[in-house]
Tab-separated table of C-alpha atoms in Angstrom:
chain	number	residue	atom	x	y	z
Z	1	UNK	CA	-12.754	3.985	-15.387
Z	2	UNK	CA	-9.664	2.339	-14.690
Z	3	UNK	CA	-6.910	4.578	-13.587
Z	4	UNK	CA	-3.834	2.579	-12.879
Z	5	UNK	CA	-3.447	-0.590	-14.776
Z	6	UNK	CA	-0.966	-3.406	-14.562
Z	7	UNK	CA	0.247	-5.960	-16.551
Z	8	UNK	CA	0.788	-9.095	-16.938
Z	9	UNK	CA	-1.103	-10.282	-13.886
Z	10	UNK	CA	0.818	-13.301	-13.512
Z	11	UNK	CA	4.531	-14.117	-14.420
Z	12	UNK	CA	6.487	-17.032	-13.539
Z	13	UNK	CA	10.394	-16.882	-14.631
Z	14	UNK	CA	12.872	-18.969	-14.760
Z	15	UNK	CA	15.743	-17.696	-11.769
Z	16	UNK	CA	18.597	-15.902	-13.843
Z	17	UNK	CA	15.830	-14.591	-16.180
Z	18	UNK	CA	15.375	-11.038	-16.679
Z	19	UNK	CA	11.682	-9.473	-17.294
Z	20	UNK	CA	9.193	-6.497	-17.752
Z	21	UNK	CA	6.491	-5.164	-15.823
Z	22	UNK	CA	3.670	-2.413	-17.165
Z	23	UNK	CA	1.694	-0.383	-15.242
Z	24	UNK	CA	-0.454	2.534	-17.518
Z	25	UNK	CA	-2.215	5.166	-15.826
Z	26	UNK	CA	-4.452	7.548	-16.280
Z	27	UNK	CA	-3.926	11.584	-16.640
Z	28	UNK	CA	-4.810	12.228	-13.273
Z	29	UNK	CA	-2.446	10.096	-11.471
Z	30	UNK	CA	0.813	11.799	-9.834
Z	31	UNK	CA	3.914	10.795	-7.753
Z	32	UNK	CA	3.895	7.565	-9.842
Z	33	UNK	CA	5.485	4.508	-7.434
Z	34	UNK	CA	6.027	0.789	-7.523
Z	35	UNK	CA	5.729	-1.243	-4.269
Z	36	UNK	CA	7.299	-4.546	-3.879
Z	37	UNK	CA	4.653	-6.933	-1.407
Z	38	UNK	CA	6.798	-10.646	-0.396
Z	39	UNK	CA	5.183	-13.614	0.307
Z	40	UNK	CA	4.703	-12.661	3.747
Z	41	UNK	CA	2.460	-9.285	3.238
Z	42	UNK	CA	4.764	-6.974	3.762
Z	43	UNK	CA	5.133	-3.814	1.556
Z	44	UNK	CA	8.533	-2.337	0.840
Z	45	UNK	CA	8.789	1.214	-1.744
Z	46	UNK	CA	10.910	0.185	-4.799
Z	47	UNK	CA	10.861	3.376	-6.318
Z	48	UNK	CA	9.438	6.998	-6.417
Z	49	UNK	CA	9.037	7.552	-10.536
Z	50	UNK	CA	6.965	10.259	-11.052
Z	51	UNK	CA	9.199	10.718	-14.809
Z	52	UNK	CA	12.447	9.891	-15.820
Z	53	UNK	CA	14.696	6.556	-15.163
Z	54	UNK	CA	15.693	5.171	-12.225
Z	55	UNK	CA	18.156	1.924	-11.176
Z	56	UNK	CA	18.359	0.329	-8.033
Z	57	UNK	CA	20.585	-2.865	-8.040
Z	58	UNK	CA	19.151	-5.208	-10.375
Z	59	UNK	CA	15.603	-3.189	-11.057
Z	60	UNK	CA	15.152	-0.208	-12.581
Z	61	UNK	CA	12.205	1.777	-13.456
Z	62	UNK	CA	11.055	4.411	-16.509
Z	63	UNK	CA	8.123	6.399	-16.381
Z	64	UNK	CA	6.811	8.633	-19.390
Z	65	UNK	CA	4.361	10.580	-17.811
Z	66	UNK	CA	3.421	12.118	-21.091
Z	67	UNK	CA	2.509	8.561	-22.517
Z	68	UNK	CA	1.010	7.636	-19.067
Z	69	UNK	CA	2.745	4.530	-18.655
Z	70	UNK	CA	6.043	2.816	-16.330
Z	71	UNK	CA	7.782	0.120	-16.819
Z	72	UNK	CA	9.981	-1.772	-13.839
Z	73	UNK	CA	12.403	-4.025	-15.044
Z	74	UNK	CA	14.107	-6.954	-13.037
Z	75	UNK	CA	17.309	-8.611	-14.522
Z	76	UNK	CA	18.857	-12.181	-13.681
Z	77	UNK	CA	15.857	-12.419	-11.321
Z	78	UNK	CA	16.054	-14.424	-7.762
Z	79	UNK	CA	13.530	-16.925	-6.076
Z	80	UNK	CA	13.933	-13.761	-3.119
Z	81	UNK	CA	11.957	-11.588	-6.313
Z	82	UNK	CA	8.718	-13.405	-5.841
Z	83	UNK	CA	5.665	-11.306	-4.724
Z	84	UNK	CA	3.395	-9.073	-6.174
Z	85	UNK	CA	4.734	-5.889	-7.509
Z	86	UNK	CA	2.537	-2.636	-7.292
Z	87	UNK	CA	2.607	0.219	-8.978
Z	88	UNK	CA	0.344	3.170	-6.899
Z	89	UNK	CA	0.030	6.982	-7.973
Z	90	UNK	CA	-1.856	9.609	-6.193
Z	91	UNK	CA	-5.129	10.911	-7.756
Z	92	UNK	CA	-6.219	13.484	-5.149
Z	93	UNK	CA	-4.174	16.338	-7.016
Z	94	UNK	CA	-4.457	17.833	-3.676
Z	95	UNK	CA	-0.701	16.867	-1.800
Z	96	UNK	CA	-2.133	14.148	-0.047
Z	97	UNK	CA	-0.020	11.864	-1.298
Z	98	UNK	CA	-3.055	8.860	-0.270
Z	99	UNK	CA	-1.987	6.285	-2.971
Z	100	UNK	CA	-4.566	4.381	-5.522
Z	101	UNK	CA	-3.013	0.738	-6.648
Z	102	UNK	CA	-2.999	-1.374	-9.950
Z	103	UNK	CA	-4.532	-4.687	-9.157
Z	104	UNK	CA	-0.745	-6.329	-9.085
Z	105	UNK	CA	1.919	-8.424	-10.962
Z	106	UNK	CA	1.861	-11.449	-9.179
Z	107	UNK	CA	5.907	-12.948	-9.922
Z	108	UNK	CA	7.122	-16.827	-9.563
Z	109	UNK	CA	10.823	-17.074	-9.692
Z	110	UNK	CA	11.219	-20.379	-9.784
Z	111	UNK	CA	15.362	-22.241	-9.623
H	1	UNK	CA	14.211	3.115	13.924
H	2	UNK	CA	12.286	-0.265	14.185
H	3	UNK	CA	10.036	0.563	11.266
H	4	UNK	CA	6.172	1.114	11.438
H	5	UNK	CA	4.551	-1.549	13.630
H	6	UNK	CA	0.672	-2.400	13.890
H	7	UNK	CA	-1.012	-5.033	16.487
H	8	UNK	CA	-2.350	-7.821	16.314
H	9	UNK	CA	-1.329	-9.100	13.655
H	10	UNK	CA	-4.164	-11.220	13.527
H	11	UNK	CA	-7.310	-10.954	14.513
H	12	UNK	CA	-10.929	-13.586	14.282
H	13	UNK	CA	-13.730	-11.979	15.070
H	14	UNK	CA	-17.699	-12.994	15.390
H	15	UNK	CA	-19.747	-11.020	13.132
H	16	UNK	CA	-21.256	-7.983	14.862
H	17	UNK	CA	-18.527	-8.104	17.587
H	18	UNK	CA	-16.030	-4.351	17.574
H	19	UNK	CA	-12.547	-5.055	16.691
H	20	UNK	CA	-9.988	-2.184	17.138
H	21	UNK	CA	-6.308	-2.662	15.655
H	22	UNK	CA	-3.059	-0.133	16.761
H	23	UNK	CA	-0.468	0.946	14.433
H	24	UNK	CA	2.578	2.517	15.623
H	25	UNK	CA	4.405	4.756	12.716
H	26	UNK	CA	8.142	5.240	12.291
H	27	UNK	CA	9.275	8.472	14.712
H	28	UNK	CA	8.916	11.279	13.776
H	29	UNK	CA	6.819	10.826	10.819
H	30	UNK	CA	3.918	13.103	10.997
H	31	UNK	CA	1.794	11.468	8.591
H	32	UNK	CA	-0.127	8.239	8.840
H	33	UNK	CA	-1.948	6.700	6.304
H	34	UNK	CA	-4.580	3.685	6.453
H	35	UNK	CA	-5.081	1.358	3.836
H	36	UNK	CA	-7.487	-1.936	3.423
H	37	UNK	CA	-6.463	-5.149	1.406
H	38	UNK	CA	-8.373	-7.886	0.511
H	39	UNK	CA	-7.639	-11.163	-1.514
H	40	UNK	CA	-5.806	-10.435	-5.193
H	41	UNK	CA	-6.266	-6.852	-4.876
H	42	UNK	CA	-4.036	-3.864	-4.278
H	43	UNK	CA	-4.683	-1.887	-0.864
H	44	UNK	CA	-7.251	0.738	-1.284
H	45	UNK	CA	-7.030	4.096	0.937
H	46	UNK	CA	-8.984	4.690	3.628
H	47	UNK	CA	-7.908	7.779	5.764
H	48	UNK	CA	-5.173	9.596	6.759
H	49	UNK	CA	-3.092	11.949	9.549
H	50	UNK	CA	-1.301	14.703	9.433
H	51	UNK	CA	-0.299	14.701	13.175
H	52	UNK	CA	-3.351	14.075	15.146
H	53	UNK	CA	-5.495	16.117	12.503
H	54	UNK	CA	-7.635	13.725	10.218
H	55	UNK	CA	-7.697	14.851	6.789
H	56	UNK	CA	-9.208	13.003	4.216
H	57	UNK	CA	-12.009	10.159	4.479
H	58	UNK	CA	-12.122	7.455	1.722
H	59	UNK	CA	-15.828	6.807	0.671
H	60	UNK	CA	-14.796	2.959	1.672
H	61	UNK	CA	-14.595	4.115	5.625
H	62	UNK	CA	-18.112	3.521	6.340
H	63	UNK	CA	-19.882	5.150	9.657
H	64	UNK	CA	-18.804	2.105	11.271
H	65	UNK	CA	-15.205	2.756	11.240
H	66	UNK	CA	-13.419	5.617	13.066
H	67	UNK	CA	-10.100	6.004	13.725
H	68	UNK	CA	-7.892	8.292	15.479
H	69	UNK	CA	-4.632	9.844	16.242
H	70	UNK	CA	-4.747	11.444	19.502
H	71	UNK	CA	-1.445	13.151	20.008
H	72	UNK	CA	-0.360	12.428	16.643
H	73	UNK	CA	2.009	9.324	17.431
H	74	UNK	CA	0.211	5.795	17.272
H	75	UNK	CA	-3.403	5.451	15.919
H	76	UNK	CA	-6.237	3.293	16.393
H	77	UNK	CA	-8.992	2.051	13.874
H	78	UNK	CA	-11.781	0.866	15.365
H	79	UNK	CA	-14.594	-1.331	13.307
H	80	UNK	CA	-18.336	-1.644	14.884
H	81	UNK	CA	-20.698	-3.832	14.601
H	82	UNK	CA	-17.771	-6.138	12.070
H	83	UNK	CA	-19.220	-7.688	8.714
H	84	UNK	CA	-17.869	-10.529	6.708
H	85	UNK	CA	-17.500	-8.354	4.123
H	86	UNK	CA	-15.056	-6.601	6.336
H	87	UNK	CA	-12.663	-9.589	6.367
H	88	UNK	CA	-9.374	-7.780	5.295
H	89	UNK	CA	-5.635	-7.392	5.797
H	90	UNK	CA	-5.597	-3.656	7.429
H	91	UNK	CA	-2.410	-1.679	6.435
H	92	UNK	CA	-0.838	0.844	7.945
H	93	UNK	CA	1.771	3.441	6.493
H	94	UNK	CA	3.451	6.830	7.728
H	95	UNK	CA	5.697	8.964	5.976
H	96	UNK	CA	8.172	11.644	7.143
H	97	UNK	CA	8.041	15.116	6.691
H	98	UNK	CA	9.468	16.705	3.214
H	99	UNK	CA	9.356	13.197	1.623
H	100	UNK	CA	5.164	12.755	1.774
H	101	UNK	CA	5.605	10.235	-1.005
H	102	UNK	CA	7.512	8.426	0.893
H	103	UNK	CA	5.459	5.488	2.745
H	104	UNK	CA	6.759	2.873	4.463
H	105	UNK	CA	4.325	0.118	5.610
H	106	UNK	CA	3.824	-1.904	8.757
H	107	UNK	CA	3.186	-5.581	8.551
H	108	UNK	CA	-0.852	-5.067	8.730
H	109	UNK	CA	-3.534	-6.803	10.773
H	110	UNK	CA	-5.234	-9.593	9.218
H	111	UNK	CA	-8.855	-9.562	10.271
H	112	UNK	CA	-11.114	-12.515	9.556
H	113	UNK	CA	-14.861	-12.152	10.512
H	114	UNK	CA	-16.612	-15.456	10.922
Protein backbone atom coordinates (compact mmCIF):
# COMPACT_ATOMS: atom_id res chain seq x y z
CA UNK A 1 0.00 0.00 0.00
CA UNK A 2 0.79 3.48 0.15
CA UNK A 3 3.43 4.38 2.60
CA UNK A 4 4.08 8.06 2.49
CA UNK A 5 1.24 10.21 1.44
CA UNK A 6 0.97 13.89 0.69
CA UNK A 7 -1.47 16.33 0.55
CA UNK A 8 -2.94 18.63 -1.15
CA UNK A 9 -1.29 17.89 -4.47
CA UNK A 10 -1.67 21.23 -5.73
CA UNK A 11 -1.76 24.68 -3.89
CA UNK A 12 -1.64 28.01 -5.31
CA UNK A 13 -1.45 31.03 -2.61
CA UNK A 14 -1.73 34.26 -2.69
CA UNK A 15 2.19 35.88 -1.77
CA UNK A 16 1.91 37.06 2.00
CA UNK A 17 -0.35 34.00 2.60
CA UNK A 18 0.54 31.51 5.07
CA UNK A 19 -0.38 27.59 4.51
CA UNK A 20 -0.25 23.81 5.48
CA UNK A 21 1.22 20.89 4.03
CA UNK A 22 0.39 16.96 5.11
CA UNK A 23 2.35 14.21 4.52
CA UNK A 24 0.96 10.69 6.53
CA UNK A 25 3.02 7.75 6.59
CA UNK A 26 2.98 4.53 7.28
CA UNK A 27 4.46 2.54 10.53
CA UNK A 28 7.41 1.53 8.85
CA UNK A 29 8.76 4.74 7.73
CA UNK A 30 11.78 6.38 9.82
CA UNK A 31 14.04 9.52 9.73
CA UNK A 32 10.90 11.37 8.52
CA UNK A 33 12.19 14.53 6.05
CA UNK A 34 10.74 17.17 3.81
CA UNK A 35 12.66 18.22 0.64
CA UNK A 36 12.08 21.46 -1.01
CA UNK A 37 12.52 20.81 -5.27
CA UNK A 38 12.48 24.77 -7.21
CA UNK A 39 11.43 25.25 -10.46
CA UNK A 40 14.68 24.38 -11.75
CA UNK A 41 14.99 20.56 -10.35
CA UNK A 42 17.03 21.04 -7.79
CA UNK A 43 16.51 19.41 -4.32
CA UNK A 44 17.43 21.24 -1.16
CA UNK A 45 16.70 19.28 2.71
CA UNK A 46 14.22 21.52 4.62
CA UNK A 47 14.18 19.54 7.55
CA UNK A 48 15.18 16.24 9.36
CA UNK A 49 11.72 15.50 11.56
CA UNK A 50 11.80 12.21 12.60
CA UNK A 51 9.34 13.64 15.95
CA UNK A 52 9.02 16.72 17.59
CA UNK A 53 8.86 20.53 16.14
CA UNK A 54 11.12 22.22 14.26
CA UNK A 55 11.39 26.15 12.79
CA UNK A 56 13.53 27.34 10.24
CA UNK A 57 12.83 31.03 9.21
CA UNK A 58 9.45 31.22 7.99
CA UNK A 59 8.70 27.15 7.85
CA UNK A 60 8.46 24.98 10.43
CA UNK A 61 7.70 21.41 10.68
CA UNK A 62 5.80 18.85 13.40
CA UNK A 63 5.91 15.31 13.17
CA UNK A 64 3.84 12.86 15.50
CA UNK A 65 5.33 9.77 14.78
CA UNK A 66 2.85 8.02 16.97
CA UNK A 67 -0.10 9.37 14.73
CA UNK A 68 2.11 8.80 11.60
CA UNK A 69 1.68 12.05 10.16
CA UNK A 70 3.91 15.77 9.57
CA UNK A 71 2.87 18.76 8.86
CA UNK A 72 5.30 21.72 7.24
CA UNK A 73 4.00 24.98 7.55
CA UNK A 74 5.02 28.14 5.43
CA UNK A 75 3.94 31.67 6.71
CA UNK A 76 3.64 35.05 4.64
CA UNK A 77 4.77 32.84 1.73
CA UNK A 78 7.10 34.28 -1.31
CA UNK A 79 6.84 33.78 -5.21
CA UNK A 80 10.82 32.29 -4.26
CA UNK A 81 8.38 29.33 -2.22
CA UNK A 82 7.15 27.82 -5.42
CA UNK A 83 8.13 24.15 -6.13
CA UNK A 84 7.15 20.96 -5.07
CA UNK A 85 7.67 20.11 -1.50
CA UNK A 86 8.57 16.41 -0.51
CA UNK A 87 8.29 14.73 2.33
CA UNK A 88 10.68 11.21 2.15
CA UNK A 89 11.22 8.66 5.16
CA UNK A 90 13.31 5.62 5.10
CA UNK A 91 11.58 2.18 5.05
CA UNK A 92 14.60 -0.16 4.97
CA UNK A 93 14.71 -0.26 8.94
CA UNK A 94 18.14 -1.30 8.18
CA UNK A 95 20.42 2.33 8.57
CA UNK A 96 20.44 2.84 5.07
CA UNK A 97 19.00 5.87 5.22
CA UNK A 98 17.83 5.24 1.03
CA UNK A 99 14.72 7.57 1.15
CA UNK A 100 11.01 6.57 -0.27
CA UNK A 101 8.97 9.96 -1.42
CA UNK A 102 5.24 11.15 -1.25
CA UNK A 103 4.15 11.91 -4.74
CA UNK A 104 4.60 15.93 -3.92
CA UNK A 105 2.85 19.28 -3.03
CA UNK A 106 3.15 21.07 -6.04
CA UNK A 107 3.01 25.20 -4.58
CA UNK A 108 2.07 28.49 -6.80
CA UNK A 109 2.89 31.61 -4.95
CA UNK A 110 1.57 33.89 -6.99
CA UNK A 111 2.09 38.33 -6.17
CA UNK B 1 32.61 22.87 -0.84
CA UNK B 2 30.92 23.34 -4.32
CA UNK B 3 28.10 20.97 -3.50
CA UNK B 4 27.40 17.54 -5.24
CA UNK B 5 27.77 17.88 -9.02
CA UNK B 6 26.57 15.27 -11.78
CA UNK B 7 27.29 15.55 -15.77
CA UNK B 8 25.63 16.13 -18.32
CA UNK B 9 23.08 17.65 -17.35
CA UNK B 10 21.31 16.63 -20.25
CA UNK B 11 21.41 13.97 -22.21
CA UNK B 12 19.13 12.62 -25.83
CA UNK B 13 19.69 9.43 -26.58
CA UNK B 14 18.46 6.86 -29.53
CA UNK B 15 16.73 3.98 -28.13
CA UNK B 16 19.06 1.00 -27.68
CA UNK B 17 22.14 3.33 -27.67
CA UNK B 18 24.35 3.10 -23.75
CA UNK B 19 24.26 6.30 -21.97
CA UNK B 20 26.53 6.66 -18.85
CA UNK B 21 26.07 9.86 -16.51
CA UNK B 22 28.96 10.99 -13.59
CA UNK B 23 28.10 12.38 -10.33
CA UNK B 24 30.62 13.92 -8.23
CA UNK B 25 29.51 13.98 -4.28
CA UNK B 26 30.38 16.69 -1.77
CA UNK B 27 34.12 15.73 -0.13
CA UNK B 28 34.35 13.75 2.09
CA UNK B 29 31.01 12.27 2.13
CA UNK B 30 31.29 8.59 2.09
CA UNK B 31 27.94 7.80 1.02
CA UNK B 32 26.31 8.18 -2.35
CA UNK B 33 22.97 7.57 -3.12
CA UNK B 34 21.14 7.26 -6.67
CA UNK B 35 17.77 8.18 -7.25
CA UNK B 36 15.40 8.20 -10.60
CA UNK B 37 12.62 10.88 -11.29
CA UNK B 38 10.19 10.96 -13.75
CA UNK B 39 7.29 13.45 -14.63
CA UNK B 40 4.90 14.40 -11.34
CA UNK B 41 6.51 11.91 -9.26
CA UNK B 42 8.87 11.94 -6.31
CA UNK B 43 12.47 10.32 -6.97
CA UNK B 44 12.46 6.68 -6.30
CA UNK B 45 15.83 4.92 -4.96
CA UNK B 46 17.87 3.06 -6.90
CA UNK B 47 21.29 2.13 -5.25
CA UNK B 48 23.65 3.27 -3.04
CA UNK B 49 27.62 3.61 -1.69
CA UNK B 50 29.14 3.40 1.22
CA UNK B 51 32.67 4.30 -0.10
CA UNK B 52 33.28 2.27 -3.12
CA UNK B 53 31.22 -0.73 -1.53
CA UNK B 54 27.67 -1.08 -3.19
CA UNK B 55 25.13 -1.88 -0.75
CA UNK B 56 21.71 -2.06 -1.56
CA UNK B 57 20.01 -2.61 -5.13
CA UNK B 58 16.47 -1.16 -5.70
CA UNK B 59 14.26 -3.77 -7.59
CA UNK B 60 13.85 -0.63 -10.20
CA UNK B 61 17.81 -1.06 -11.24
CA UNK B 62 17.22 -3.52 -13.86
CA UNK B 63 20.28 -5.83 -15.30
CA UNK B 64 20.74 -3.11 -17.64
CA UNK B 65 21.97 -0.61 -15.27
CA UNK B 66 25.23 -0.84 -13.25
CA UNK B 67 26.88 1.61 -11.56
CA UNK B 68 29.95 2.07 -9.68
CA UNK B 69 32.15 3.78 -7.26
CA UNK B 70 35.61 2.81 -7.82
CA UNK B 71 37.66 4.46 -5.15
CA UNK B 72 34.74 5.68 -3.42
CA UNK B 73 34.81 9.45 -4.71
CA UNK B 74 32.73 10.10 -8.02
CA UNK B 75 30.42 7.38 -9.49
CA UNK B 76 29.16 6.39 -12.72
CA UNK B 77 25.70 4.86 -13.79
CA UNK B 78 25.74 3.36 -16.81
CA UNK B 79 22.27 2.36 -18.80
CA UNK B 80 22.48 -0.42 -21.77
CA UNK B 81 20.68 -1.02 -24.39
CA UNK B 82 18.35 2.64 -23.19
CA UNK B 83 14.40 2.32 -23.37
CA UNK B 84 11.87 5.05 -23.64
CA UNK B 85 10.61 3.99 -20.66
CA UNK B 86 13.93 4.96 -19.25
CA UNK B 87 13.40 8.66 -20.07
CA UNK B 88 14.12 10.20 -16.56
CA UNK B 89 15.75 12.99 -14.57
CA UNK B 90 18.70 10.83 -12.77
CA UNK B 91 19.53 12.19 -9.23
CA UNK B 92 22.31 11.99 -7.40
CA UNK B 93 22.83 12.50 -3.51
CA UNK B 94 25.76 11.87 -0.89
CA UNK B 95 25.73 12.36 2.64
CA UNK B 96 28.52 12.78 5.22
CA UNK B 97 29.51 10.60 7.78
CA UNK B 98 27.53 10.72 11.34
CA UNK B 99 24.69 12.68 9.64
CA UNK B 100 23.47 9.58 7.05
CA UNK B 101 20.15 11.37 6.91
CA UNK B 102 21.59 14.02 5.73
CA UNK B 103 21.43 14.16 1.70
CA UNK B 104 22.22 16.80 -0.27
CA UNK B 105 21.41 16.51 -4.03
CA UNK B 106 23.19 17.39 -7.24
CA UNK B 107 21.33 19.06 -10.02
CA UNK B 108 20.57 15.51 -11.88
CA UNK B 109 20.90 14.44 -15.51
CA UNK B 110 17.93 14.70 -17.57
CA UNK B 111 17.86 11.80 -19.97
CA UNK B 112 15.40 11.72 -22.85
CA UNK B 113 15.35 8.52 -25.05
CA UNK B 114 13.87 9.09 -28.46
Amino acid sequence: GIQVEQSPPDLILQEGANSTLRCNFSDSVNNLQWFHQNPWGQLINLFYIPSGTKQNGRLSATTVATERYSLLYISSSQTTDSGVYFCAGDLSGAGSYQLTFGKGTKLSVIP
Amino acid sequence: DTGVSQNPRHKITKRGQNVTFRCDPISEHNRLYWYRQTLGQGPEFLTYFQNEAQLEKSRLLSDRFSAERPKGSFSTLEIQRTEQGDSAMYLCASSPPGRNYEQYFGPGTRLTVT
